[in-house]
Amino acid sequence: MSALERLEEHRSFDGVQYKYRHYSKVVDCPMTFSLFLPDKEKFPEPPLLWWLSGLTCTDDNFTHKAGAQKAASRLGIAMIMPDTSPRGEDIADSEDYDLGQGAGFYVNATEEPWASHYRMYDYILEELTELVRSEFDLTGPEFISGHSMGGHGALVLGLKNPNRFKSITAFAPIVNPSQVPWGVKAFTNYLGEHKEAWAQWDALELLKQHSGKQLPILIDQGDADPFFNKELKPKLFMEAAEEMDYPVTLRMQEGHDHSYYTISTFIEEHLTFHMSFLSK
């Protein structure tokens, strides 16, 4: 396999939507990602939005369903959408939708059989970053966003790297995975039984321990989301932010659920939110 293989190319508004495959040394398997680039003549040095998707998703879900290309084209934002886990016949997996392939949780696993491949944090933060900077010259400001499990990932990567990202947004994020069924299951398998090791991958714990640079955060949560009370609990995050005087905005969206219908409704506002902090 070549270092970078182009799988798809589609004209979209004034930009181009791509899909690529490459071999990742970090997760030790082929990985795909999608990339939107706005018009190069209008925006020769665009900022880059990292989008992290949720359970069962691939890089295609946001690309196909969110409808973000129109606003990104107008605002001059490049967008990269990684896959949600390593994949392949030789990669550890589970019959459960919320563990294994499609459910990497954006952590570096320490427990076998997961530790050999499930290192999505390092893959995104280091390897894929180096690739998009070198191959596409995307070296400008960066934002990070995500949905559900990907909202958890966006909060964790953003809070752990405040000097890299300008802002964070999330749709229906898992804010306290150490205390909810999705997160407990994933963390027990990927990180082991010792819960003190979980805190570095828990957005609520990272927020409570945070000192130094603060990133503006926007969270949209539908009040008709079936996972709201059991798995997501964004109000816990908001309460901690208020205690710390950390700039978090939580918007409860009436009648909205956990689907991409909600994401497509508000994604332009998220992109505009990110862009508003470029000059600050």
mmCIF file of N, CA and C in Angstrom, residues 5-99:
data_model
loop_
_atom_site.group_PDB
_atom_site.id
_atom_site.type_symbol
_atom_site.label_atom_id
_atom_site.label_comp_id
_atom_site.label_asym_id
_atom_site.label_seq_id
_atom_site.Cartn_x
_atom_site.Cartn_y
_atom_site.Cartn_z
ATOM 1 N N GLU A 5 -3.230 6.752 -0.023
ATOM 2 C CA GLU A 5 -4.016 6.313 -1.182
ATOM 3 C C GLU A 5 -5.342 7.065 -1.211
ATOM 4 N N ARG A 6 -5.588 7.775 -2.302
ATOM 5 C CA ARG A 6 -6.850 8.496 -2.431
ATOM 6 C C ARG A 6 -7.934 7.531 -2.889
ATOM 7 N N LEU A 7 -9.012 7.453 -2.106
ATOM 8 C CA LEU A 7 -10.118 6.555 -2.417
ATOM 9 C C LEU A 7 -11.284 7.274 -3.088
ATOM 10 N N GLU A 8 -11.516 8.525 -2.715
ATOM 11 C CA GLU A 8 -12.645 9.281 -3.266
ATOM 12 C C GLU A 8 -12.265 10.750 -3.408
ATOM 13 N N GLU A 9 -12.899 11.408 -4.368
ATOM 14 C CA GLU A 9 -12.758 12.855 -4.552
ATOM 15 C C GLU A 9 -14.059 13.391 -5.126
ATOM 16 N N HIS A 10 -14.678 14.345 -4.422
ATOM 17 C CA HIS A 10 -15.971 14.882 -4.831
ATOM 18 C C HIS A 10 -15.967 16.396 -4.695
ATOM 19 N N ARG A 11 -16.360 17.070 -5.747
ATOM 20 C CA ARG A 11 -16.571 18.508 -5.653
ATOM 21 C C ARG A 11 -17.744 18.776 -4.724
ATOM 22 N N SER A 12 -17.586 19.701 -3.780
ATOM 23 C CA SER A 12 -18.652 20.015 -2.840
ATOM 24 C C SER A 12 -18.634 21.517 -2.578
ATOM 25 N N PHE A 13 -19.647 22.215 -3.056
ATOM 26 C CA PHE A 13 -19.715 23.674 -2.998
ATOM 27 C C PHE A 13 -18.433 24.244 -3.618
ATOM 28 N N ASP A 14 -17.695 25.106 -2.932
ATOM 29 C CA ASP A 14 -16.473 25.656 -3.531
ATOM 30 C C ASP A 14 -15.231 24.853 -3.158
ATOM 31 N N GLY A 15 -15.428 23.725 -2.481
ATOM 32 C CA GLY A 15 -14.297 22.922 -2.036
ATOM 33 C C GLY A 15 -14.334 21.513 -2.595
ATOM 34 N N VAL A 16 -13.516 20.641 -2.014
ATOM 35 C CA VAL A 16 -13.425 19.247 -2.453
ATOM 36 C C VAL A 16 -13.437 18.345 -1.226
ATOM 37 N N GLN A 17 -14.264 17.301 -1.315
ATOM 38 C CA GLN A 17 -14.327 16.286 -0.267
ATOM 39 C C GLN A 17 -13.524 15.059 -0.706
ATOM 40 N N TYR A 18 -12.564 14.660 0.128
ATOM 41 C CA TYR A 18 -11.703 13.519 -0.175
ATOM 42 C C TYR A 18 -11.904 12.416 0.854
ATOM 43 N N LYS A 19 -11.508 11.203 0.459
ATOM 44 C CA LYS A 19 -11.382 10.071 1.377
ATOM 45 C C LYS A 19 -10.057 9.391 1.065
ATOM 46 N N TYR A 20 -9.273 9.089 2.117
ATOM 47 C CA TYR A 20 -7.937 8.525 1.952
ATOM 48 C C TYR A 20 -7.771 7.278 2.819
ATOM 49 N N ARG A 21 -6.781 6.479 2.435
ATOM 50 C CA ARG A 21 -6.348 5.339 3.239
ATOM 51 C C ARG A 21 -4.832 5.370 3.346
ATOM 52 N N HIS A 22 -4.333 4.977 4.520
ATOM 53 C CA HIS A 22 -2.884 4.887 4.713
ATOM 54 C C HIS A 22 -2.612 3.814 5.749
ATOM 55 N N TYR A 23 -1.369 3.381 5.833
ATOM 56 C CA TYR A 23 -1.021 2.404 6.864
ATOM 57 C C TYR A 23 -0.523 3.152 8.088
ATOM 58 N N SER A 24 -1.139 2.864 9.215
ATOM 59 C CA SER A 24 -0.761 3.517 10.468
ATOM 60 C C SER A 24 0.206 2.636 11.235
ATOM 61 N N LYS A 25 1.356 3.194 11.567
ATOM 62 C CA LYS A 25 2.303 2.483 12.420
ATOM 63 C C LYS A 25 1.830 2.468 13.873
ATOM 64 N N VAL A 26 1.108 3.496 14.272
ATOM 65 C CA VAL A 26 0.676 3.605 15.661
ATOM 66 C C VAL A 26 -0.350 2.530 16.017
ATOM 67 N N VAL A 27 -1.355 2.336 15.163
ATOM 68 C CA VAL A 27 -2.371 1.319 15.442
ATOM 69 C C VAL A 27 -2.115 0.031 14.660
ATOM 70 N N ASP A 28 -1.070 0.042 13.845
ATOM 71 C CA ASP A 28 -0.583 -1.157 13.146
ATOM 72 C C ASP A 28 -1.644 -1.803 12.267
ATOM 73 N N CYS A 29 -2.271 -0.981 11.435
ATOM 74 C CA CYS A 29 -3.236 -1.492 10.453
ATOM 75 C C CYS A 29 -3.572 -0.361 9.484
ATOM 76 N N PRO A 30 -4.198 -0.668 8.343
ATOM 77 C CA PRO A 30 -4.659 0.395 7.450
ATOM 78 C C PRO A 30 -5.765 1.208 8.113
ATOM 79 N N MET A 31 -5.732 2.524 7.892
ATOM 80 C CA MET A 31 -6.751 3.421 8.435
ATOM 81 C C MET A 31 -7.271 4.319 7.321
ATOM 82 N N THR A 32 -8.534 4.662 7.405
ATOM 83 C CA THR A 32 -9.122 5.619 6.477
ATOM 84 C C THR A 32 -9.449 6.914 7.218
ATOM 85 N N PHE A 33 -9.471 7.997 6.470
ATOM 86 C CA PHE A 33 -9.958 9.271 7.000
ATOM 87 C C PHE A 33 -10.529 10.074 5.847
ATOM 88 N N SER A 34 -11.438 10.980 6.169
ATOM 89 C CA SER A 34 -12.009 11.886 5.181
ATOM 90 C C SER A 34 -11.501 13.290 5.441
ATOM 91 N N LEU A 35 -11.403 14.072 4.370
ATOM 92 C CA LEU A 35 -10.842 15.415 4.463
ATOM 93 C C LEU A 35 -11.585 16.342 3.517
ATOM 94 N N PHE A 36 -12.073 17.458 4.049
ATOM 95 C CA PHE A 36 -12.673 18.503 3.203
ATOM 96 C C PHE A 36 -11.720 19.684 3.141
ATOM 97 N N LEU A 37 -11.450 20.143 1.933
ATOM 98 C CA LEU A 37 -10.611 21.320 1.739
ATOM 99 C C LEU A 37 -11.409 22.399 1.028
ATOM 100 N N PRO A 38 -11.472 23.606 1.592
ATOM 101 C CA PRO A 38 -12.155 24.708 0.913
ATOM 102 C C PRO A 38 -11.331 25.193 -0.276
ATOM 103 N N ASP A 39 -11.870 26.129 -1.017
ATOM 104 C CA ASP A 39 -11.190 26.666 -2.198
ATOM 105 C C ASP A 39 -9.797 27.191 -1.845
ATOM 106 N N LYS A 40 -8.789 26.661 -2.505
ATOM 107 C CA LYS A 40 -7.400 26.997 -2.170
ATOM 108 C C LYS A 40 -7.052 28.431 -2.511
ATOM 109 N N GLU A 41 -7.644 28.968 -3.573
ATOM 110 C CA GLU A 41 -7.332 30.342 -3.959
ATOM 111 C C GLU A 41 -7.917 31.335 -2.965
ATOM 112 N N LYS A 42 -9.125 31.081 -2.487
ATOM 113 C CA LYS A 42 -9.756 31.971 -1.512
ATOM 114 C C LYS A 42 -9.148 31.808 -0.122
ATOM 115 N N PHE A 43 -8.806 30.555 0.209
ATOM 116 C CA PHE A 43 -8.346 30.245 1.570
ATOM 117 C C PHE A 43 -7.061 29.421 1.489
ATOM 118 N N PRO A 44 -5.936 30.053 1.193
ATOM 119 C CA PRO A 44 -4.682 29.301 1.019
ATOM 120 C C PRO A 44 -4.154 28.680 2.308
ATOM 121 N N GLU A 45 -4.534 29.213 3.484
ATOM 122 C CA GLU A 45 -4.072 28.678 4.765
ATOM 123 C C GLU A 45 -5.266 28.512 5.706
ATOM 124 N N PRO A 46 -6.136 27.570 5.426
ATOM 125 C CA PRO A 46 -7.370 27.445 6.214
ATOM 126 C C PRO A 46 -7.119 26.864 7.595
ATOM 127 N N PRO A 47 -7.918 27.265 8.588
ATOM 128 C CA PRO A 47 -7.898 26.558 9.866
ATOM 129 C C PRO A 47 -8.463 25.148 9.685
ATOM 130 N N LEU A 48 -8.163 24.274 10.632
ATOM 131 C CA LEU A 48 -8.545 22.867 10.505
ATOM 132 C C LEU A 48 -9.449 22.457 11.669
ATOM 133 N N LEU A 49 -10.608 21.895 11.315
ATOM 134 C CA LEU A 49 -11.509 21.311 12.294
ATOM 135 C C LEU A 49 -11.308 19.800 12.336
ATOM 136 N N TRP A 50 -11.032 19.279 13.526
ATOM 137 C CA TRP A 50 -11.009 17.833 13.746
ATOM 138 C C TRP A 50 -12.391 17.412 14.210
ATOM 139 N N TRP A 51 -12.994 16.455 13.494
ATOM 140 C CA TRP A 51 -14.305 15.932 13.890
ATOM 141 C C TRP A 51 -14.149 14.473 14.302
ATOM 142 N N LEU A 52 -14.584 14.145 15.522
ATOM 143 C CA LEU A 52 -14.506 12.790 16.053
ATOM 144 C C LEU A 52 -15.918 12.217 16.173
ATOM 145 N N SER A 53 -16.147 11.103 15.516
ATOM 146 C CA SER A 53 -17.483 10.516 15.459
ATOM 147 C C SER A 53 -17.738 9.555 16.609
ATOM 148 N N GLY A 54 -18.989 9.097 16.706
ATOM 149 C CA GLY A 54 -19.438 8.297 17.831
ATOM 150 C C GLY A 54 -19.445 6.803 17.578
ATOM 151 N N LEU A 55 -20.001 6.066 18.524
ATOM 152 C CA LEU A 55 -20.059 4.613 18.477
ATOM 153 C C LEU A 55 -20.677 4.110 17.184
ATOM 154 N N THR A 56 -20.103 3.095 16.627
ATOM 155 C CA THR A 56 -20.502 2.391 15.395
ATOM 156 C C THR A 56 -20.177 3.180 14.126
ATOM 157 N N CYS A 57 -19.716 4.408 14.249
ATOM 158 C CA CYS A 57 -19.504 5.258 13.072
ATOM 159 C C CYS A 57 -18.146 5.011 12.423
ATOM 160 N N THR A 58 -18.034 5.471 11.185
ATOM 161 C CA THR A 58 -16.765 5.568 10.476
ATOM 162 C C THR A 58 -16.551 7.037 10.133
ATOM 163 N N ASP A 59 -15.522 7.316 9.334
ATOM 164 C CA ASP A 59 -15.312 8.693 8.885
ATOM 165 C C ASP A 59 -16.398 9.155 7.920
ATOM 166 N N ASP A 60 -17.207 8.224 7.401
ATOM 167 C CA ASP A 60 -18.232 8.589 6.421
ATOM 168 C C ASP A 60 -19.458 9.245 7.042
ATOM 169 N N ASN A 61 -19.764 8.930 8.302
ATOM 170 C CA ASN A 61 -21.034 9.399 8.857
ATOM 171 C C ASN A 61 -21.152 10.915 8.843
ATOM 172 N N PHE A 62 -20.152 11.588 9.362
ATOM 173 C CA PHE A 62 -20.178 13.049 9.364
ATOM 174 C C PHE A 62 -20.117 13.591 7.942
ATOM 175 N N THR A 63 -19.256 13.006 7.123
ATOM 176 C CA THR A 63 -19.089 13.465 5.743
ATOM 177 C C THR A 63 -20.400 13.429 4.976
ATOM 178 N N HIS A 64 -21.165 12.345 5.156
ATOM 179 C CA HIS A 64 -22.375 12.134 4.369
ATOM 180 C C HIS A 64 -23.620 12.768 4.975
ATOM 181 N N LYS A 65 -23.666 12.903 6.306
ATOM 182 C CA LYS A 65 -24.929 13.252 6.962
ATOM 183 C C LYS A 65 -24.977 14.635 7.594
ATOM 184 N N ALA A 66 -23.835 15.195 7.957
ATOM 185 C CA ALA A 66 -23.864 16.440 8.733
ATOM 186 C C ALA A 66 -24.157 17.671 7.890
ATOM 187 N N GLY A 67 -23.844 17.606 6.600
ATOM 188 C CA GLY A 67 -24.067 18.767 5.742
ATOM 189 C C GLY A 67 -23.181 19.944 6.084
ATOM 190 N N ALA A 68 -21.979 19.661 6.575
ATOM 191 C CA ALA A 68 -21.096 20.734 7.037
ATOM 192 C C ALA A 68 -20.302 21.395 5.931
ATOM 193 N N GLN A 69 -20.247 20.773 4.756
ATOM 194 C CA GLN A 69 -19.385 21.294 3.694
ATOM 195 C C GLN A 69 -19.810 22.682 3.212
ATOM 196 N N LYS A 70 -21.094 22.956 3.200
ATOM 197 C CA LYS A 70 -21.553 24.270 2.725
ATOM 198 C C LYS A 70 -21.014 25.387 3.601
ATOM 199 N N ALA A 71 -21.183 25.252 4.911
ATOM 200 C CA ALA A 71 -20.700 26.280 5.830
ATOM 201 C C ALA A 71 -19.176 26.325 5.849
ATOM 202 N N ALA A 72 -18.530 25.153 5.814
ATOM 203 C CA ALA A 72 -17.067 25.121 5.815
ATOM 204 C C ALA A 72 -16.507 25.782 4.569
ATOM 205 N N SER A 73 -17.177 25.595 3.457
ATOM 206 C CA SER A 73 -16.747 26.229 2.210
ATOM 207 C C SER A 73 -16.859 27.745 2.300
ATOM 208 N N ARG A 74 -17.952 28.221 2.892
ATOM 209 C CA ARG A 74 -18.160 29.673 3.023
ATOM 210 C C ARG A 74 -17.189 30.288 4.014
ATOM 211 N N LEU A 75 -16.950 29.591 5.116
ATOM 212 C CA LEU A 75 -16.094 30.126 6.176
ATOM 213 C C LEU A 75 -14.616 29.879 5.926
ATOM 214 N N GLY A 76 -14.297 28.981 5.004
ATOM 215 C CA GLY A 76 -12.901 28.682 4.711
ATOM 216 C C GLY A 76 -12.255 27.771 5.743
ATOM 217 N N ILE A 77 -12.982 26.723 6.146
ATOM 218 C CA ILE A 77 -12.489 25.783 7.145
ATOM 219 C C ILE A 77 -12.195 24.441 6.480
ATOM 220 N N ALA A 78 -11.010 23.907 6.706
ATOM 221 C CA ALA A 78 -10.718 22.523 6.341
ATOM 222 C C ALA A 78 -11.223 21.622 7.461
ATOM 223 N N MET A 79 -11.682 20.413 7.106
ATOM 224 C CA MET A 79 -12.229 19.497 8.110
ATOM 225 C C MET A 79 -11.632 18.112 7.902
ATOM 226 N N ILE A 80 -11.152 17.504 8.976
ATOM 227 C CA ILE A 80 -10.646 16.138 8.901
ATOM 228 C C ILE A 80 -11.490 15.248 9.802
ATOM 229 N N MET A 81 -11.874 14.086 9.267
ATOM 230 C CA MET A 81 -12.723 13.143 9.970
ATOM 231 C C MET A 81 -12.008 11.796 10.039
ATOM 232 N N PRO A 82 -11.349 11.463 11.155
ATOM 233 C CA PRO A 82 -10.730 10.149 11.299
ATOM 234 C C PRO A 82 -11.786 9.056 11.501
ATOM 235 N N ASP A 83 -11.388 7.808 11.303
ATOM 236 C CA ASP A 83 -12.233 6.685 11.678
ATOM 237 C C ASP A 83 -12.265 6.598 13.207
ATOM 238 N N THR A 84 -13.145 5.753 13.748
ATOM 239 C CA THR A 84 -13.345 5.687 15.190
ATOM 240 C C THR A 84 -12.548 4.581 15.874
ATOM 241 N N SER A 85 -11.833 3.770 15.103
ATOM 242 C CA SER A 85 -11.048 2.688 15.704
ATOM 243 C C SER A 85 -10.195 2.045 14.627
ATOM 244 N N PRO A 86 -9.212 1.221 15.028
ATOM 245 C CA PRO A 86 -8.558 0.340 14.058
ATOM 246 C C PRO A 86 -9.554 -0.708 13.579
ATOM 247 N N ARG A 87 -9.310 -1.256 12.397
ATOM 248 C CA ARG A 87 -10.227 -2.262 11.833
ATOM 249 C C ARG A 87 -9.445 -3.323 11.068
ATOM 250 N N GLY A 88 -10.028 -4.518 10.998
ATOM 251 C CA GLY A 88 -9.435 -5.595 10.223
ATOM 252 C C GLY A 88 -9.682 -6.953 10.854
ATOM 253 N N GLU A 89 -9.470 -8.002 10.077
ATOM 254 C CA GLU A 89 -9.728 -9.357 10.554
ATOM 255 C C GLU A 89 -8.839 -9.737 11.729
ATOM 256 N N ASP A 90 -7.644 -9.185 11.785
ATOM 257 C CA ASP A 90 -6.705 -9.535 12.842
ATOM 258 C C ASP A 90 -6.753 -8.579 14.026
ATOM 259 N N ILE A 91 -7.707 -7.637 14.006
ATOM 260 C CA ILE A 91 -7.837 -6.648 15.075
ATOM 261 C C ILE A 91 -8.862 -7.135 16.097
ATOM 262 N N ALA A 92 -8.532 -7.030 17.373
ATOM 263 C CA ALA A 92 -9.458 -7.437 18.427
ATOM 264 C C ALA A 92 -10.805 -6.751 18.260
ATOM 265 N N ASP A 93 -11.881 -7.501 18.535
ATOM 266 C CA ASP A 93 -13.228 -6.964 18.340
ATOM 267 C C ASP A 93 -14.168 -7.611 19.349
ATOM 268 N N SER A 94 -15.386 -7.140 19.368
ATOM 269 C CA SER A 94 -16.427 -7.675 20.239
ATOM 270 C C SER A 94 -17.726 -7.729 19.453
ATOM 271 N N GLU A 95 -18.619 -8.627 19.837
ATOM 272 C CA GLU A 95 -19.942 -8.665 19.220
ATOM 273 C C GLU A 95 -20.794 -7.490 19.676
ATOM 274 N N ASP A 96 -20.397 -6.835 20.748
ATOM 275 C CA ASP A 96 -21.152 -5.695 21.264
ATOM 276 C C ASP A 96 -20.808 -4.433 20.480
ATOM 277 N N TYR A 97 -21.820 -3.641 20.175
ATOM 278 C CA TYR A 97 -21.610 -2.434 19.372
ATOM 279 C C TYR A 97 -20.762 -1.384 20.090
ATOM 280 N N ASP A 98 -20.732 -1.443 21.428
ATOM 281 C CA ASP A 98 -20.072 -0.396 22.197
ATOM 282 C C ASP A 98 -18.685 -0.804 22.692
ATOM 283 N N LEU A 99 -18.079 -1.782 22.024
ATOM 284 C CA LEU A 99 -16.730 -2.210 22.375
ATOM 285 C C LEU A 99 -16.053 -2.761 21.133
#
